[in-house]
Short mmCIF file of C-alpha atoms in Angstrom, two decimals:
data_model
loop_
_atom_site.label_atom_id
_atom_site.label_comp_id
_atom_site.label_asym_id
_atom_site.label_seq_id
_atom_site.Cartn_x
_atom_site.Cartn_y
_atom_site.Cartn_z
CA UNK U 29 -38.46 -17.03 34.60
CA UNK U 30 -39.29 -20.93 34.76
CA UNK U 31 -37.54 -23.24 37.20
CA UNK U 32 -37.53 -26.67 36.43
CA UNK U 33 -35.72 -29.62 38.92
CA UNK U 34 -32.83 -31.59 37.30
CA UNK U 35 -30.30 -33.94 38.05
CA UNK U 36 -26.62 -33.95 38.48
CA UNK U 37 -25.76 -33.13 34.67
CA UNK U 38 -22.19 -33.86 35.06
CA UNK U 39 -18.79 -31.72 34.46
CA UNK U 40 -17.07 -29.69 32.41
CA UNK U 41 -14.50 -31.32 30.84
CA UNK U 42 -12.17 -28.57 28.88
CA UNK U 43 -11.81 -27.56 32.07
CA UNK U 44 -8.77 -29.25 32.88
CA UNK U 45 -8.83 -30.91 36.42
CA UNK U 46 -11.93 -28.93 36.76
CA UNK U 47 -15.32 -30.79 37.92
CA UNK U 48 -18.41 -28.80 38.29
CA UNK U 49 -21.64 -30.27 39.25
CA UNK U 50 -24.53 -29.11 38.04
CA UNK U 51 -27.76 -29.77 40.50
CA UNK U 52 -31.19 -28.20 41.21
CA UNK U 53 -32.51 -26.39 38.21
CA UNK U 54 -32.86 -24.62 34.97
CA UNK U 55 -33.52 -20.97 34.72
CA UNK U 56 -35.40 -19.96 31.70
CA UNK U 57 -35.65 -16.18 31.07
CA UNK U 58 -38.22 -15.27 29.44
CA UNK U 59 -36.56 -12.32 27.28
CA UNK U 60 -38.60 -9.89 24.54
CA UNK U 61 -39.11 -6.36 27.35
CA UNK U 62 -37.06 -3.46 26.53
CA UNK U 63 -34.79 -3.99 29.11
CA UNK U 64 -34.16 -8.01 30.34
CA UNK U 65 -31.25 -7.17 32.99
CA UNK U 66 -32.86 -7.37 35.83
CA UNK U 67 -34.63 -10.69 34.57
CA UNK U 68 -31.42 -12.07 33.67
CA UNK U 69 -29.73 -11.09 36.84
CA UNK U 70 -32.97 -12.82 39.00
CA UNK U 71 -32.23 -15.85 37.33
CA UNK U 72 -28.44 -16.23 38.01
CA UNK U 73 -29.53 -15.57 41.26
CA UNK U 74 -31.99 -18.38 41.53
CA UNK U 75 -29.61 -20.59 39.54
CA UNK U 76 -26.40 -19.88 41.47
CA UNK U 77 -24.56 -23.00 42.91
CA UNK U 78 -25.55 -25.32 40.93
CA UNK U 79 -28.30 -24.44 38.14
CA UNK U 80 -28.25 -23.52 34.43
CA UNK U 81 -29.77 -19.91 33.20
CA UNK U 82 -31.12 -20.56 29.65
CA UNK U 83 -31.02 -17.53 27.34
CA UNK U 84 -32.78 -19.02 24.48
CA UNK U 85 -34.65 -15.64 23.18
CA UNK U 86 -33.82 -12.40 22.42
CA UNK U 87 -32.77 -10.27 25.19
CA UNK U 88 -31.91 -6.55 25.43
CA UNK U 89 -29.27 -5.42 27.92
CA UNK U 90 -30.70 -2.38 29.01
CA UNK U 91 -28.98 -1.52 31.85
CA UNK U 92 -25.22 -2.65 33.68
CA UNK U 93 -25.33 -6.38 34.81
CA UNK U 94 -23.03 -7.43 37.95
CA UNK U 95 -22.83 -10.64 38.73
CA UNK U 96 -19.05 -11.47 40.82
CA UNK U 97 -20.28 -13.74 43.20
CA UNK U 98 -21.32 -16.67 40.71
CA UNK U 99 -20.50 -20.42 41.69
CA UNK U 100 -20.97 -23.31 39.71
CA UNK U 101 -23.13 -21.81 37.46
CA UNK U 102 -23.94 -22.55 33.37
CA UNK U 103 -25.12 -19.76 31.29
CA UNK U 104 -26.62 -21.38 27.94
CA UNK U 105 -26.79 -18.74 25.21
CA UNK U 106 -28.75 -20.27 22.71
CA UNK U 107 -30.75 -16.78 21.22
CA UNK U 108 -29.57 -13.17 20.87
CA UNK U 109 -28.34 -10.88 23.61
CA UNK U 110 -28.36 -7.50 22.55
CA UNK U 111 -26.66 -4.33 24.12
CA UNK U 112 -28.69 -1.18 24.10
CA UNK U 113 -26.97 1.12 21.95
CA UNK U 114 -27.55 4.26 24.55
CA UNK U 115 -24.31 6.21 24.37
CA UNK U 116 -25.37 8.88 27.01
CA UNK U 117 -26.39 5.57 29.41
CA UNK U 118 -23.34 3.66 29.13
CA UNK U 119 -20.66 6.10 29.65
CA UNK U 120 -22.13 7.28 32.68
CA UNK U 121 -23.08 4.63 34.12
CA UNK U 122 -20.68 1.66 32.66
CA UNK U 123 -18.63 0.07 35.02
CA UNK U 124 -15.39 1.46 35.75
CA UNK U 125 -12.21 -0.53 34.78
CA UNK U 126 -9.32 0.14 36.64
CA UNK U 127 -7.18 -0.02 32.82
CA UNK U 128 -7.46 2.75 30.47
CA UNK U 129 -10.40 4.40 31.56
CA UNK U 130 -12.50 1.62 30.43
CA UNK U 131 -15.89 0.49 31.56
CA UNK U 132 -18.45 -2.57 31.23
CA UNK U 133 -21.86 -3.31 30.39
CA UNK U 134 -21.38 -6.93 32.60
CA UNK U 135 -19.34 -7.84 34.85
CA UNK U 136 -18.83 -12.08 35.23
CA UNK U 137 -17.16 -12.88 38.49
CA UNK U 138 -16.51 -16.02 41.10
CA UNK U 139 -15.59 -19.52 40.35
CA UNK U 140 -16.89 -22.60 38.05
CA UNK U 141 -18.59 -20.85 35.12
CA UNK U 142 -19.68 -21.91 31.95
CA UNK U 143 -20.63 -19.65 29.39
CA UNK U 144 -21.88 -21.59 25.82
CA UNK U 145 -24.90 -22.49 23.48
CA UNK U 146 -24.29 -20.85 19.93
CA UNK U 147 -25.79 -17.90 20.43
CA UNK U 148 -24.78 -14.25 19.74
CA UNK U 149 -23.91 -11.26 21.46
CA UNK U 150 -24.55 -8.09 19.47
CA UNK U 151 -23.05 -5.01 21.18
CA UNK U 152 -25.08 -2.43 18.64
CA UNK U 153 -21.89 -1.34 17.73
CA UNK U 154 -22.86 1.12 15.20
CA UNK U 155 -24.30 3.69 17.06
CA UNK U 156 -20.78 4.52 18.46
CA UNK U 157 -19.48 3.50 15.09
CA UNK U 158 -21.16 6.61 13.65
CA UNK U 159 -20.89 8.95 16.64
CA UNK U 160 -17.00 7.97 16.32
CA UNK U 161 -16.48 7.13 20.03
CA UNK U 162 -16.06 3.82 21.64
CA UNK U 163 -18.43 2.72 24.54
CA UNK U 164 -18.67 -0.82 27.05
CA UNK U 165 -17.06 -3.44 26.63
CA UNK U 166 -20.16 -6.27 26.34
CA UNK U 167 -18.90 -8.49 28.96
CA UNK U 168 -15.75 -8.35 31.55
CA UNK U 169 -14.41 -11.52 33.35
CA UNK U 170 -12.98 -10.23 36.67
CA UNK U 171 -11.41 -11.57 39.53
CA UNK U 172 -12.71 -15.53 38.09
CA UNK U 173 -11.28 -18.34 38.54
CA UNK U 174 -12.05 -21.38 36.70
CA UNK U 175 -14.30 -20.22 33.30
CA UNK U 176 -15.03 -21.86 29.95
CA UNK U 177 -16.91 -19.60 27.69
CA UNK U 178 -17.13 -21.58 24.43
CA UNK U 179 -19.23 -21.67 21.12
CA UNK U 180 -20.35 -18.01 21.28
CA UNK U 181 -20.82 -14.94 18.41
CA UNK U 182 -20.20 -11.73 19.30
CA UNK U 183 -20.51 -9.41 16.70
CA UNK U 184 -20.39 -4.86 16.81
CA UNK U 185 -18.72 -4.47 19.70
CA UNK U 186 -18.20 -1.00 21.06
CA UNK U 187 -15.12 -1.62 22.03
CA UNK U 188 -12.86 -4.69 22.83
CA UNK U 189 -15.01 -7.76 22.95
CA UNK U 190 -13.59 -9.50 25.84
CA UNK U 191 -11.88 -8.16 28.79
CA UNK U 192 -10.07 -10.90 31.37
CA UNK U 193 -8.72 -9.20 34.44
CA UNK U 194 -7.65 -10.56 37.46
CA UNK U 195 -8.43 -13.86 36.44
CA UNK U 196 -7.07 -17.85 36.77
CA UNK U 197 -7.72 -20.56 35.08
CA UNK U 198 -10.11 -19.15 31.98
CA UNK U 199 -10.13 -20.69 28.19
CA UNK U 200 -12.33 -19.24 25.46
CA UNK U 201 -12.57 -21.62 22.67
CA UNK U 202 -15.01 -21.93 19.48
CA UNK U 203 -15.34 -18.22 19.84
CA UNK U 204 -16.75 -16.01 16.62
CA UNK U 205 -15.62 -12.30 16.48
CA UNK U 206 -17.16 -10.22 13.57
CA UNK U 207 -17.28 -6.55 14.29
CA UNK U 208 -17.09 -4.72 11.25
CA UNK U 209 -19.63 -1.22 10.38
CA UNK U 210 -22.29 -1.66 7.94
CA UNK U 211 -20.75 -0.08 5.51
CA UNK U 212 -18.50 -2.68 5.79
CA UNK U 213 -15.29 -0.59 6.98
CA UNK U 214 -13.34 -1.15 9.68
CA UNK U 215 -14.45 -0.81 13.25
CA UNK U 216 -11.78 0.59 15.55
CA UNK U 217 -10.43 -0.12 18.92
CA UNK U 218 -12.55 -3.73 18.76
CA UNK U 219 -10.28 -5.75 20.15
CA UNK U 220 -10.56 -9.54 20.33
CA UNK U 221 -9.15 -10.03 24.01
CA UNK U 222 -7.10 -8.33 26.58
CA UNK U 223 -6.27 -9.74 29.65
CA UNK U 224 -4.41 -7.99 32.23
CA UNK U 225 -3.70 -9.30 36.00
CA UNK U 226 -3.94 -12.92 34.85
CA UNK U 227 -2.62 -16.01 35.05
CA UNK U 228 -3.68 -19.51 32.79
CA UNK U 229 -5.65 -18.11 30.30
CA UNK U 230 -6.51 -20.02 26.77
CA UNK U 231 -7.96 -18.63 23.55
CA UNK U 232 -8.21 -21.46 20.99
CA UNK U 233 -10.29 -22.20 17.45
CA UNK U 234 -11.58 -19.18 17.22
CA UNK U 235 -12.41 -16.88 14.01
CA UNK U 236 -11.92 -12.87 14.30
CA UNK U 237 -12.66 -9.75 12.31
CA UNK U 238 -11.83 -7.13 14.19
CA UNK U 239 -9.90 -3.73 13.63
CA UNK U 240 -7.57 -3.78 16.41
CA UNK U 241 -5.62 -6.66 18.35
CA UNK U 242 -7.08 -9.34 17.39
CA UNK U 243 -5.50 -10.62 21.32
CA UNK U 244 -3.65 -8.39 23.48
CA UNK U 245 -1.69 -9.69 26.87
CA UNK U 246 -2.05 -6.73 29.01
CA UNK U 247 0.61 -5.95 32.05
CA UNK U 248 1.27 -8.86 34.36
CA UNK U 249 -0.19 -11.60 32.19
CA UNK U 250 1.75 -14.83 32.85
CA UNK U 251 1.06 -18.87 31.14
CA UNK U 252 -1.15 -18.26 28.58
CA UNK U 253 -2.01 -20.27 25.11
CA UNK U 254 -3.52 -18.96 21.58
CA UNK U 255 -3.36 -21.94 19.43
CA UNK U 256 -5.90 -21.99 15.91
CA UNK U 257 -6.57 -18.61 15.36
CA UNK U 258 -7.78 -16.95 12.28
CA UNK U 259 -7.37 -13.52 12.69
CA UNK U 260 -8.16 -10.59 9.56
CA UNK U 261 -8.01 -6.93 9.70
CA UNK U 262 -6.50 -6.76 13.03
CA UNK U 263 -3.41 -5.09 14.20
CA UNK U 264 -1.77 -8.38 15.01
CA UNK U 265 -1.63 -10.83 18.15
CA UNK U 266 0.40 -8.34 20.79
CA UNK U 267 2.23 -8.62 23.87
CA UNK U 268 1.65 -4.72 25.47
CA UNK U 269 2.02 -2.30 25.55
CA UNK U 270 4.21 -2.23 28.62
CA UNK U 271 6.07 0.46 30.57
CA UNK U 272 3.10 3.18 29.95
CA UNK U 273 3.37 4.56 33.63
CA UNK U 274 6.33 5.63 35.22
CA UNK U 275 6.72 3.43 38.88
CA UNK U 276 4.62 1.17 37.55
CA UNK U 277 6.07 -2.37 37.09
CA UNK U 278 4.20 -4.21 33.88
CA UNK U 279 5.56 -8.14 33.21
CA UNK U 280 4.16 -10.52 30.79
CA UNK U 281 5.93 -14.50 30.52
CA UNK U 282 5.31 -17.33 29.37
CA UNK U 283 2.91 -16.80 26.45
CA UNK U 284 3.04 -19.59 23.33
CA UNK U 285 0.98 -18.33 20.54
CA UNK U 286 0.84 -21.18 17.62
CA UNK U 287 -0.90 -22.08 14.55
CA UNK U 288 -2.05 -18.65 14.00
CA UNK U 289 -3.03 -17.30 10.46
CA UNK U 290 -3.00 -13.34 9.98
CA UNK U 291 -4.69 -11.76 7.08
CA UNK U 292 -4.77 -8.12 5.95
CA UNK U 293 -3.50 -6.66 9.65
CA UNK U 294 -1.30 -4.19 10.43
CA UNK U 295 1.67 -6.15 12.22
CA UNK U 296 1.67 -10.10 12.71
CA UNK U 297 3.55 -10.90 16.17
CA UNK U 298 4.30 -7.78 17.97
CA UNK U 299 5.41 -6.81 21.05
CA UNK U 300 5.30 -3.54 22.10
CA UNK U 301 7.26 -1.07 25.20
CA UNK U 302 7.12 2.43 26.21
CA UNK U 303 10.26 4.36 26.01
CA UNK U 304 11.60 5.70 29.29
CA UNK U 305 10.63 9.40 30.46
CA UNK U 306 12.39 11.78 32.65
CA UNK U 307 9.19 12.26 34.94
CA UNK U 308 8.36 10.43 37.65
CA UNK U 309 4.51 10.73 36.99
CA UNK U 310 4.56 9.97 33.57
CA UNK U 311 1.66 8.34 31.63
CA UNK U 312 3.56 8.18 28.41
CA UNK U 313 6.31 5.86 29.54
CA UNK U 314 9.01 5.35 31.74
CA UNK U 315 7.45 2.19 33.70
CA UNK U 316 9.91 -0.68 33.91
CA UNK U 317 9.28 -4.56 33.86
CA UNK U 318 9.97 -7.31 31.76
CA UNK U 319 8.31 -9.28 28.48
CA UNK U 320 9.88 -12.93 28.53
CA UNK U 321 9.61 -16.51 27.56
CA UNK U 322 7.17 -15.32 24.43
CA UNK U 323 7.33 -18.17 21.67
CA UNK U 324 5.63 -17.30 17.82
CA UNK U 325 5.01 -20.67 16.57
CA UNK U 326 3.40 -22.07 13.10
CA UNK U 327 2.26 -17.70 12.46
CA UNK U 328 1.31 -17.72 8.53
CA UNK U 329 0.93 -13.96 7.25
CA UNK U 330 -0.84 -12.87 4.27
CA UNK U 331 -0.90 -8.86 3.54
CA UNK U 332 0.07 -7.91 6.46
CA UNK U 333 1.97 -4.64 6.97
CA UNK U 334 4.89 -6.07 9.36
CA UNK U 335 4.54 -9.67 9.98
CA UNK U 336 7.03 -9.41 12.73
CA UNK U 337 7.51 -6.57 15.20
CA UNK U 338 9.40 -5.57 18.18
CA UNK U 339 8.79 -1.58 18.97
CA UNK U 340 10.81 -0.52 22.10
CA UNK U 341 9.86 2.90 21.77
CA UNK U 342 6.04 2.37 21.29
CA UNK U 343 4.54 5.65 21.23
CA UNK U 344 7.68 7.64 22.60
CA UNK U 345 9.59 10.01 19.97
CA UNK U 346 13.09 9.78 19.12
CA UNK U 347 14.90 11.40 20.92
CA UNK U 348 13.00 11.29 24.12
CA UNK U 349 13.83 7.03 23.79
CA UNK U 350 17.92 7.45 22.71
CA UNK U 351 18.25 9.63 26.21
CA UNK U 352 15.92 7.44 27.74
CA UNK U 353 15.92 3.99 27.00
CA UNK U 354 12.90 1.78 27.35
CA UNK U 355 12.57 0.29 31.15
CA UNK U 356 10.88 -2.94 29.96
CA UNK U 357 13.46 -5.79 30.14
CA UNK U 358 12.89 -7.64 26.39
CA UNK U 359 14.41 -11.54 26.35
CA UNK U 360 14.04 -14.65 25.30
CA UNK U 361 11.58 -14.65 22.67
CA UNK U 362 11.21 -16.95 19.65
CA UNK U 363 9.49 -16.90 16.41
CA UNK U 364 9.53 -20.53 14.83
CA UNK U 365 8.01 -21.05 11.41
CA UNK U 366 7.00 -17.62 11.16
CA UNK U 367 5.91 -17.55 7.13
CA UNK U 368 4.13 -15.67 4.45
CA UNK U 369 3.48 -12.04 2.94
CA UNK U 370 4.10 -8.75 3.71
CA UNK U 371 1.86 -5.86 2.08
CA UNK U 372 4.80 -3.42 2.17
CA UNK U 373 7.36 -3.59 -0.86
CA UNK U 374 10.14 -5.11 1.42
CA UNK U 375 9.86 -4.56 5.10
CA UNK U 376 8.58 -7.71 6.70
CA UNK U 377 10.69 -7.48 9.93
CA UNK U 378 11.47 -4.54 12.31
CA UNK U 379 13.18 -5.53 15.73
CA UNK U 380 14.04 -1.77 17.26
CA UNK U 381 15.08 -2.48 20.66
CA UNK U 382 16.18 1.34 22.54
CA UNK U 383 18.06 -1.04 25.33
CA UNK U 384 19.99 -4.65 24.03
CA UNK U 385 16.88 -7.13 23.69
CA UNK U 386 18.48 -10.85 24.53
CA UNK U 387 17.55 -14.35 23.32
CA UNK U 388 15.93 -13.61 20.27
CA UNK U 389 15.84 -15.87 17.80
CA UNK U 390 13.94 -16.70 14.55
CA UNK U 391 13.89 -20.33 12.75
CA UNK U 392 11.99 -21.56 9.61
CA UNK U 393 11.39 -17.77 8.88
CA UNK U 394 9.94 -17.49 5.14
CA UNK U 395 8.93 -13.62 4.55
CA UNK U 396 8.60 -11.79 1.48
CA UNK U 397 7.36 -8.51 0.73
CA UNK U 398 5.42 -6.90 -2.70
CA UNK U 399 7.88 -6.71 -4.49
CA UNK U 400 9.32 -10.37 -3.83
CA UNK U 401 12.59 -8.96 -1.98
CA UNK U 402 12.44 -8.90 1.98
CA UNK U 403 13.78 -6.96 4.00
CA UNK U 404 15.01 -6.92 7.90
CA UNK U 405 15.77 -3.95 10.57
CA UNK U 406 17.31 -4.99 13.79
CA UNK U 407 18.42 -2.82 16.29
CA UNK U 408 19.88 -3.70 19.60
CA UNK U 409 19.70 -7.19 19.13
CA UNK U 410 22.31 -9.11 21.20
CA UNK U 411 23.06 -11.26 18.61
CA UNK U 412 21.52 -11.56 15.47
CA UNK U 413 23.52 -14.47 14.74
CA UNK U 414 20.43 -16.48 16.32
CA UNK U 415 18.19 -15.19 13.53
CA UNK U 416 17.91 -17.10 10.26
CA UNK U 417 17.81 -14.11 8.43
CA UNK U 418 20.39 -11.26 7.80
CA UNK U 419 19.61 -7.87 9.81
CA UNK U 420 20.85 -4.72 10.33
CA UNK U 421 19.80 -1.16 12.17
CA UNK U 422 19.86 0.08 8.04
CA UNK U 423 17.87 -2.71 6.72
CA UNK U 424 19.13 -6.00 5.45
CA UNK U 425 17.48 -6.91 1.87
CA UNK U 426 17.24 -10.55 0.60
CA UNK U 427 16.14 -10.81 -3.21
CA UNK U 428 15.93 -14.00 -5.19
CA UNK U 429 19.62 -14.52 -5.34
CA UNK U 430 21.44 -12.98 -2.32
CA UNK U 431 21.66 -10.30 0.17
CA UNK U 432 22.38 -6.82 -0.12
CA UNK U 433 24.00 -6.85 3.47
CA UNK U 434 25.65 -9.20 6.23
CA UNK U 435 23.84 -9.85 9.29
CA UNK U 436 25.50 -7.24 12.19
CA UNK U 437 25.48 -7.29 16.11
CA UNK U 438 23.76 -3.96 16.35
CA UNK U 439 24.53 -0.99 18.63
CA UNK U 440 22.44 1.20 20.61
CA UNK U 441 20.76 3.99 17.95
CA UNK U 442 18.90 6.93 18.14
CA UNK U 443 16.74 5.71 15.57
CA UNK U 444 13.18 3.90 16.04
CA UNK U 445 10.70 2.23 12.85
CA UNK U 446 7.68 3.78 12.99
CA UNK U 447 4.24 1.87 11.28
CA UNK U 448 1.56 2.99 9.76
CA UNK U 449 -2.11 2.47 10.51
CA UNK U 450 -4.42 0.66 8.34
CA UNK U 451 -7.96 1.52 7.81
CA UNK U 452 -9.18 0.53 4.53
CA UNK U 453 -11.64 -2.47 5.03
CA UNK U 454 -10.70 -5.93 5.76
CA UNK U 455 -10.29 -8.75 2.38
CA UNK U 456 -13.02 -11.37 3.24
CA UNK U 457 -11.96 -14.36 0.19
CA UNK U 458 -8.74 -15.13 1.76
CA UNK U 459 -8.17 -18.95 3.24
CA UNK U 460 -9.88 -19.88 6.52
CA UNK U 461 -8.77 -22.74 6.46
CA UNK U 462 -7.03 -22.29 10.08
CA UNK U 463 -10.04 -22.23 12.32
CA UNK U 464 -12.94 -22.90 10.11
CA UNK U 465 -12.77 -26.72 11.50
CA UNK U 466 -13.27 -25.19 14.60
CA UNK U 467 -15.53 -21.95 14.51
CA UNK U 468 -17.66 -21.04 11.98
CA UNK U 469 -17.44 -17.93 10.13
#
């Protein structure tokens, strides 16, 4: 590691109101061994309050990196950092998430960070690929307040690429996802970002092939932006899923997600709630809170399974969800210029509420499906009169010339839409034009 003395270098301004001051040194890690953790971990050290760590080689991750007590620190990512693909390793010794049973390779914590360079992450994501198991995520930003990570590549992920949790203050933008196998299929459970426990997070100009969320807002996820977003093979930009544990109070509000295109996904803007459960220990459902203040704005589709989504009953059969509505309060939400294709024949909206969803409405919405009809299911919508399209719990169809049914203030039903999973491999010749100013592909 070489330490060299520098000057103030000045702030960081995406950072909004944010001024960080970088002082004493530069921390150059000399990379190449079959394990640089320890290395890397000496030089954030060293470099802490005030320095820059310069990753300008290629680096193995051999081993789990904790660093939560950073301050005013740059990491510049200029070469390769490379996760060894040890499945036995990882899951034994990963560090434990307190969501899902997940676990870490790194944990990023403390305040005043910036992560950048043009480098790449590669999270040797086809040894679990092939074993058909997921394993760390790469990198975790916990309990952080104040982070830019910006102009990054991360490519064969394990698992989800990005995990925020309990975080403030944190924008990732100019980010490149590309996790797909070698054989060029799909890689599962790869999900862009999910952040969970945090507040004033940002995910702009950023380019993802993924074959999950391409961004998830996890419970109790409040004032967050996703502007210029290209997102393929994904299963759409989601808010949830809520409600999974009975006692268990999930929220997410105020969330604007605009200028987003969608290509070849599974669902397009989704948000998705456990049904209730009789048992007071359940893990299935039966949690309460509240999704609210969600706004779909400028959200272009093309082949996308169901460009919009609301699923109430999210993993919770029938008739488990009619004698037990959904806990998770569902209001005010808005889709505004939500356009493009759907891959199914007709379907290009499903809104299945299992309790009366309020405030939803839908401007500027141009959908069509295969077969150039469209069609719309609502269910439990207050009033659909504040939707610019006709819907029904039986499916409202709009061909070239008119209608096939009025729009309807729906009831409670016993009925829920269930969608189906897409794994054949993601298109790559469709537009980037969305992003590509802003991330290259």
């Amino acid at each position: 590691m070489l330490c060299t003395s520098m000057k103030t270098l000045a702030l960081f301004p995406a950072l909004a109101g944010l001024v960080l001051q970088v002082y004493a040194a530069t921390c150059e890690v000399a990379g190449g061994t079959a394990d640089d953790t320890a290395a890397i971990k000496a030089a954030l050290s060293t470099c802490n309050n005030g320095g820059t760590v310069l990753l300008d080689k290629t680096y193995t991750l051999g081993t789990v990196l904790q660093t939560t007590a950073l301050s005013n620190v740059a990491i510049e990512l200029t070469g390769t950092l490379n996760l060894k693909p040890d499945i036995n390793y990882w899951k034994a010794s990963g560090v434990k998430l307190t969501y899902q049973s997940a676990y870490t390779a790194w944990t990023i914590g403390g305040s005043n960070i910036h992560i950048y360079g043009g480098g790449t992450f590669s999270g040797s994501g086809d040894t679990w690929y092939d074993a058909g198991t997921t394993g760390p995520i790469p990198w975790t930003i916990v309990n952080a307040t104040n982070v830019l990570v910006e102009n990054v590549k991360q490519v064969q992920s394990p698992f989800w690429h990005n995990f925020v949790d309990g975080c403030t203050n944190v924008t990732f933008n100019n980010i490149n996802l590309h996790s797909i196998q070698s054989d060029g299929s799909q890689a599962q459970n790869t999900d862009g970002w999910d952040i969970y426990r945090s507040s004033g997070v940002s995910i702009t100009n950023s380019y993802i092939i993924n074959g999950d969320d391409c961004v998830s807002f996890k419970p109790n996820t409040t004032n967050v932006l996703v502007e210029n977003l290209y997102c393929q093979g994904s299963h759409g930009i989601s808010v949830g899923s809520l409600g999974q544990y009975a006692g268990t109070e999930d929220i997410v509000a105020n969330v604007l997600v605009k200028n987003v295109t969608m290509v070849s996904a599974e669902n397009g803007a989704r948000i998705k709630a456990f049904g209730g459960n009789p048992s007071s220990t359940s893990t299935s459902g039966g949690g309460s809170g509240y999704a609210k203040n969600i706004t779909f704005e400028q959200f272009t589709v093309e082949d996308v399974d169901l460009p919009i989504v609301i699923d109430q009953c999210y993993e919770t059969d029938d008739s488990t969800c009619a004698s037990y509505p959904s806990k998770v309060i569902i209001s005010d939400v808005h889709y505004i210029d939500v356009t493009g294709t759907g891959s199914k024949s007709k379907e290009v909206v499903s809104l299945v509420c299992s309790d009366i969803c309020q405030d939803i409405t839908a401007t500027g919405t141009k959908l069509v499906g295969s077969s150039g009809s469209s069609e719309y299911f609502c269910t439990n919508i207050a009033s659909t009169a504040q939707l610019d399209f006709p819907c029904s719990p039986s499916g409202s169809v709009v061909s070239a010339t008119k209608p096939t049914s009025t729009k309807t203030t729906s009831t409670k039903t016993t009925s829920t839409k269930t969608t189906s999973t897409k794994t054949t491999s993601t298109k790559t010749t469709s537009t980037k034009a969305a992003v590509e100013a802003g991330a290259t592909a």
